[in-house]
């Protein structure tokens, strides 16, 4: 359950008389003049939040320079790849084709083994991108 | 085991909780509710799930919606545990949604029984 503490302006420094259990188990909302102004949360939750915020900064929805470079490299290399590897999946890392396979997932996992978990561009070498049907999906924008 | 339909949908729909994991990192996983959708070719995950476990993009895929509109989406490789069965790694599309969608790429691993009369369903690994 969330606890609420009211903050009052004084000339003295604030002190909180809460035991450790209070601070490690439940959030504490600090109010000033009837308005919630801050929250104390267990340090584990704060660290999870910090990690989440860091990940937000590199959201999949945002343009990712590293990923876009790999995709651009694929498009650049595609005319040549169509002559040599049509119908196969290729993996682009650091703007170079590093591996190929007939199976997308197998190729992705092999590239992660070799280069670590990072943005990569794996695509089938065909004239057009593969397309799948999602007739009932609603997108929240 | 028969599971109840989610009555938050109108009409009620088969929805269950699944576990999504990062490939080759068994301890990095999260839970999300997923709607069973045999009409979808592929499985879809919400962006929030990708962000929660730090999924990296491994490509993209074009999708065609009910209205014929074609859109390009990020594609990631994940592990999924559905109805207590952990499937081999699979590629999924990531979209700004609140619920995941279980498409036929996942459902075809199971026997799916929909009992609309009782508003219950079952996903069973034969």
CSV table of C-alpha atoms in Angstrom, one decimal:
chain,number,residue,atom,x,y,z
A,1,UNK,CA,0.0,0.0,0.0
A,2,UNK,CA,1.3,3.5,-0.8
A,3,UNK,CA,2.0,5.8,2.1
A,4,UNK,CA,1.6,9.6,2.0
A,5,UNK,CA,3.8,12.0,3.8
A,6,UNK,CA,3.1,15.8,4.0
A,7,UNK,CA,6.0,18.1,3.6
A,8,UNK,CA,6.0,21.5,5.3
A,9,UNK,CA,8.3,24.4,4.7
A,10,UNK,CA,10.6,25.0,7.7
A,11,UNK,CA,14.0,26.4,8.3
A,12,UNK,CA,15.3,23.1,9.5
A,13,UNK,CA,16.4,20.3,7.4
A,14,UNK,CA,13.8,17.6,6.8
A,15,UNK,CA,14.2,14.3,8.5
A,16,UNK,CA,12.2,11.1,7.9
A,17,UNK,CA,11.4,8.8,10.7
A,18,UNK,CA,10.8,5.6,8.8
A,19,UNK,CA,12.3,2.3,9.4
A,20,UNK,CA,14.1,0.5,6.6
A,21,UNK,CA,11.3,-2.0,6.1
A,22,UNK,CA,8.9,0.9,5.2
A,23,UNK,CA,11.3,2.2,2.6
A,24,UNK,CA,12.2,-1.1,1.0
A,25,UNK,CA,8.7,-2.5,0.7
A,26,UNK,CA,6.3,0.2,-0.2
A,27,UNK,CA,6.4,3.5,-2.2
A,28,UNK,CA,6.1,6.7,-0.2
A,29,UNK,CA,4.5,9.7,-1.7
A,30,UNK,CA,5.7,13.1,-0.5
A,31,UNK,CA,3.1,15.9,-0.6
A,32,UNK,CA,3.6,19.6,-0.4
A,33,UNK,CA,0.6,21.9,0.1
A,34,UNK,CA,-1.7,19.0,-0.8
A,35,UNK,CA,0.1,18.2,-4.0
A,36,UNK,CA,2.2,15.1,-4.6
A,37,UNK,CA,5.7,16.3,-5.5
A,38,UNK,CA,7.9,13.3,-5.1
A,39,UNK,CA,8.0,9.5,-4.5
A,40,UNK,CA,10.4,7.4,-2.5
A,41,UNK,CA,10.6,3.9,-4.0
A,42,UNK,CA,12.6,0.8,-3.0
A,43,UNK,CA,16.1,1.0,-4.5
A,44,UNK,CA,15.5,-2.1,-6.5
A,45,UNK,CA,12.5,-0.5,-8.2
A,46,UNK,CA,14.5,2.6,-8.9
A,47,UNK,CA,17.3,0.7,-10.5
A,48,UNK,CA,14.8,-1.2,-12.6
A,49,UNK,CA,13.3,2.2,-13.6
A,50,UNK,CA,16.7,3.5,-14.5
A,51,UNK,CA,17.4,0.5,-16.7
A,52,UNK,CA,14.0,0.9,-18.3
A,53,UNK,CA,14.6,4.6,-19.0
A,54,UNK,CA,18.0,3.8,-20.6
A,55,UNK,CA,16.3,1.2,-22.8
A,56,UNK,CA,13.6,3.7,-23.7
A,57,UNK,CA,16.2,6.0,-25.1
A,58,UNK,CA,17.0,3.3,-27.6
A,59,UNK,CA,13.4,2.2,-28.3
A,60,UNK,CA,12.8,0.1,-31.3
A,61,UNK,CA,10.3,2.7,-32.4
A,62,UNK,CA,13.0,5.3,-32.7
A,63,UNK,CA,15.4,5.5,-35.6
A,64,UNK,CA,18.5,3.5,-34.7
A,65,UNK,CA,21.6,4.8,-36.5
A,66,UNK,CA,23.4,1.5,-36.2
A,67,UNK,CA,20.4,-0.5,-37.6
A,68,UNK,CA,19.8,2.0,-40.4
A,69,UNK,CA,23.4,1.8,-41.5
A,70,UNK,CA,23.1,-2.0,-41.8
A,71,UNK,CA,19.9,-1.7,-43.7
A,72,UNK,CA,21.3,0.9,-46.0
A,73,UNK,CA,24.3,-1.4,-46.6
A,74,UNK,CA,22.0,-4.2,-47.5
A,75,UNK,CA,20.2,-2.0,-50.1
A,76,UNK,CA,23.5,-1.0,-51.5
A,77,UNK,CA,24.7,-4.5,-51.8
A,78,UNK,CA,21.4,-6.0,-53.0
A,79,UNK,CA,22.0,-5.8,-56.8
A,80,UNK,CA,25.1,-7.9,-56.4
A,81,UNK,CA,23.5,-10.2,-53.8
A,82,UNK,CA,20.6,-10.9,-56.2
A,83,UNK,CA,23.1,-12.3,-58.6
A,84,UNK,CA,24.9,-14.5,-56.1
A,85,UNK,CA,22.5,-15.3,-53.2
A,86,UNK,CA,19.0,-14.9,-54.4
A,87,UNK,CA,16.5,-16.7,-52.1
A,88,UNK,CA,18.8,-16.8,-49.1
A,89,UNK,CA,18.9,-14.8,-45.9
A,90,UNK,CA,22.0,-12.7,-45.4
A,91,UNK,CA,23.2,-11.0,-42.3
A,92,UNK,CA,24.7,-7.5,-42.4
A,93,UNK,CA,27.0,-6.4,-39.6
A,94,UNK,CA,29.2,-3.3,-39.8
A,95,UNK,CA,27.9,-2.8,-43.3
A,96,UNK,CA,29.3,-6.1,-44.5
A,97,UNK,CA,27.6,-9.4,-45.3
A,98,UNK,CA,29.0,-11.7,-42.6
A,99,UNK,CA,26.9,-14.9,-43.1
A,100,UNK,CA,24.0,-16.4,-44.9
A,101,UNK,CA,21.5,-19.2,-44.5
A,102,UNK,CA,18.2,-20.5,-45.8
A,103,UNK,CA,16.7,-20.0,-42.3
A,104,UNK,CA,16.3,-16.5,-40.8
A,105,UNK,CA,16.3,-17.5,-37.1
A,106,UNK,CA,19.2,-19.9,-37.4
A,107,UNK,CA,21.2,-17.2,-39.1
A,108,UNK,CA,20.3,-14.5,-36.5
A,109,UNK,CA,21.3,-16.8,-33.6
A,110,UNK,CA,24.6,-17.7,-35.3
A,111,UNK,CA,25.4,-14.0,-35.8
A,112,UNK,CA,24.6,-13.2,-32.1
A,113,UNK,CA,27.0,-16.0,-31.2
A,114,UNK,CA,29.7,-14.5,-33.3
A,115,UNK,CA,29.2,-10.7,-32.8
A,116,UNK,CA,27.3,-10.5,-29.5
A,117,UNK,CA,23.7,-9.3,-29.0
A,118,UNK,CA,23.4,-6.1,-31.0
A,119,UNK,CA,21.4,-4.6,-33.8
A,120,UNK,CA,21.9,-6.5,-37.1
A,121,UNK,CA,20.1,-6.6,-40.4
A,122,UNK,CA,19.0,-10.0,-41.6
A,123,UNK,CA,16.9,-10.1,-44.8
A,124,UNK,CA,16.1,-12.4,-47.6
A,125,UNK,CA,17.7,-11.6,-50.9
A,126,UNK,CA,14.6,-11.1,-53.1
A,127,UNK,CA,13.4,-8.3,-55.4
A,128,UNK,CA,10.7,-7.4,-52.8
A,129,UNK,CA,10.5,-7.7,-49.0
A,130,UNK,CA,8.4,-10.7,-47.7
A,131,UNK,CA,4.9,-9.6,-46.6
A,132,UNK,CA,2.7,-11.3,-43.9
A,133,UNK,CA,-1.0,-10.8,-43.2
A,134,UNK,CA,-2.3,-9.5,-39.9
A,135,UNK,CA,-5.9,-8.9,-40.7
A,136,UNK,CA,-7.2,-8.4,-37.2
A,137,UNK,CA,-4.4,-6.3,-35.6
A,138,UNK,CA,-5.3,-2.9,-34.2
A,139,UNK,CA,-2.4,-0.5,-33.8
A,140,UNK,CA,-2.3,2.1,-31.0
A,141,UNK,CA,-0.7,5.2,-32.4
B,1,UNK,CA,-6.4,-27.2,-19.1
B,2,UNK,CA,-9.3,-25.1,-20.3
B,3,UNK,CA,-8.7,-21.3,-20.0
B,4,UNK,CA,-11.5,-18.7,-19.8
B,5,UNK,CA,-12.0,-16.1,-22.6
B,6,UNK,CA,-11.2,-12.5,-21.7
B,7,UNK,CA,-14.6,-10.8,-21.2
B,8,UNK,CA,-12.9,-7.4,-21.5
B,9,UNK,CA,-13.3,-8.0,-25.3
B,10,UNK,CA,-16.7,-7.7,-26.9
B,11,UNK,CA,-17.4,-10.4,-27.8
B,12,UNK,CA,-15.0,-12.2,-25.4
B,13,UNK,CA,-11.7,-13.4,-26.9
B,14,UNK,CA,-9.2,-16.1,-26.1
B,15,UNK,CA,-6.3,-14.4,-24.2
B,16,UNK,CA,-3.6,-16.0,-22.1
B,17,UNK,CA,-0.3,-15.0,-20.4
B,18,UNK,CA,2.9,-15.9,-22.2
B,19,UNK,CA,6.6,-15.5,-21.3
B,20,UNK,CA,8.9,-13.7,-23.7
B,21,UNK,CA,12.6,-14.1,-23.4
B,22,UNK,CA,15.7,-12.8,-25.1
B,23,UNK,CA,17.4,-15.4,-27.2
B,24,UNK,CA,20.5,-17.0,-25.6
B,25,UNK,CA,19.8,-15.2,-22.3
B,26,UNK,CA,17.4,-17.4,-20.3
B,27,UNK,CA,17.2,-15.1,-17.3
B,28,UNK,CA,16.0,-12.1,-19.3
B,29,UNK,CA,12.3,-12.5,-19.7
B,30,UNK,CA,9.0,-10.8,-19.1
B,31,UNK,CA,5.3,-11.7,-19.1
B,32,UNK,CA,2.6,-10.4,-21.4
B,33,UNK,CA,-1.0,-11.2,-22.2
B,34,UNK,CA,-1.5,-12.5,-25.7
B,35,UNK,CA,-4.6,-12.8,-27.9
B,36,UNK,CA,-5.0,-16.1,-29.8
B,37,UNK,CA,-5.4,-15.1,-33.5
B,38,UNK,CA,-5.4,-17.9,-36.1
B,39,UNK,CA,-5.9,-15.2,-38.8
B,40,UNK,CA,-2.5,-13.7,-38.3
B,41,UNK,CA,0.4,-15.2,-40.2
B,42,UNK,CA,3.0,-14.2,-37.6
B,43,UNK,CA,3.2,-13.3,-33.9
B,44,UNK,CA,3.3,-9.7,-32.7
B,45,UNK,CA,4.7,-8.3,-29.5
B,46,UNK,CA,4.1,-4.9,-28.0
B,47,UNK,CA,6.9,-2.4,-28.0
B,48,UNK,CA,6.8,-2.3,-24.2
B,49,UNK,CA,7.8,-5.9,-24.1
B,50,UNK,CA,10.7,-5.3,-26.5
B,51,UNK,CA,11.8,-2.4,-24.3
B,52,UNK,CA,11.4,-4.3,-21.0
B,53,UNK,CA,13.9,-7.0,-22.0
B,54,UNK,CA,16.0,-4.9,-24.3
B,55,UNK,CA,15.3,-6.7,-27.6
B,56,UNK,CA,17.6,-5.7,-30.5
B,57,UNK,CA,16.3,-5.3,-34.0
B,58,UNK,CA,17.3,-8.1,-36.4
B,59,UNK,CA,15.5,-6.9,-39.5
B,60,UNK,CA,12.1,-5.7,-40.7
B,61,UNK,CA,9.0,-7.2,-42.2
B,62,UNK,CA,6.1,-5.8,-44.2
B,63,UNK,CA,2.6,-6.5,-42.9
B,64,UNK,CA,-0.7,-6.2,-44.7
B,65,UNK,CA,-3.7,-5.2,-42.5
B,66,UNK,CA,-7.4,-5.9,-42.9
B,67,UNK,CA,-7.6,-2.8,-45.0
B,68,UNK,CA,-4.8,-3.8,-47.3
B,69,UNK,CA,-2.5,-1.1,-45.9
B,70,UNK,CA,1.1,-2.3,-46.0
B,71,UNK,CA,3.5,-1.2,-43.2
B,72,UNK,CA,7.1,-2.0,-42.3
B,73,UNK,CA,7.8,-3.1,-38.7
B,74,UNK,CA,10.8,-4.1,-36.6
B,75,UNK,CA,11.5,-7.8,-36.5
B,76,UNK,CA,13.2,-9.4,-33.4
B,77,UNK,CA,14.1,-13.0,-32.5
B,78,UNK,CA,12.7,-14.2,-29.1
B,79,UNK,CA,11.9,-17.3,-27.2
B,80,UNK,CA,8.3,-17.8,-26.2
B,81,UNK,CA,6.8,-20.0,-23.5
B,82,UNK,CA,3.1,-20.6,-24.2
B,83,UNK,CA,0.9,-22.8,-22.2
B,84,UNK,CA,3.9,-24.0,-20.2
B,85,UNK,CA,5.7,-25.1,-23.5
B,86,UNK,CA,8.9,-23.3,-24.4
B,87,UNK,CA,9.2,-23.1,-28.2
B,88,UNK,CA,12.4,-22.9,-30.3
B,89,UNK,CA,13.5,-19.3,-31.0
B,90,UNK,CA,11.2,-17.5,-33.4
B,91,UNK,CA,11.0,-14.2,-35.3
B,92,UNK,CA,8.3,-11.8,-34.3
B,93,UNK,CA,7.1,-8.4,-35.3
B,94,UNK,CA,7.1,-5.5,-32.8
B,95,UNK,CA,4.3,-2.9,-32.8
B,96,UNK,CA,2.8,-0.2,-30.5
B,97,UNK,CA,0.1,-2.4,-28.9
B,98,UNK,CA,-0.9,-3.3,-25.4
B,99,UNK,CA,-1.5,-7.0,-26.1
B,100,UNK,CA,0.6,-9.5,-27.9
B,101,UNK,CA,-0.9,-11.5,-30.8
B,102,UNK,CA,-0.3,-15.2,-31.2
B,103,UNK,CA,-0.3,-16.0,-34.9
B,104,UNK,CA,-0.2,-19.3,-36.7
B,105,UNK,CA,3.6,-19.4,-36.5
B,106,UNK,CA,3.1,-20.2,-32.8
B,107,UNK,CA,-0.4,-21.7,-32.8
B,108,UNK,CA,0.7,-24.4,-35.3
B,109,UNK,CA,2.8,-25.9,-32.6
B,110,UNK,CA,-0.3,-26.8,-30.6
B,111,UNK,CA,-3.8,-28.3,-30.7
B,112,UNK,CA,-6.1,-25.3,-30.3
B,113,UNK,CA,-9.6,-25.9,-29.1
B,114,UNK,CA,-12.0,-23.0,-28.9
B,115,UNK,CA,-15.2,-23.6,-27.0
B,116,UNK,CA,-17.2,-20.5,-27.8
B,117,UNK,CA,-20.3,-21.9,-26.1
B,118,UNK,CA,-18.6,-22.0,-22.7
B,119,UNK,CA,-16.2,-19.1,-23.5
B,120,UNK,CA,-13.2,-21.3,-22.8
B,121,UNK,CA,-10.2,-22.5,-24.8
B,122,UNK,CA,-7.3,-24.8,-24.7
B,123,UNK,CA,-3.8,-24.8,-26.2
B,124,UNK,CA,-2.3,-28.3,-25.9
B,125,UNK,CA,1.1,-29.6,-27.1
B,126,UNK,CA,0.4,-33.0,-28.6
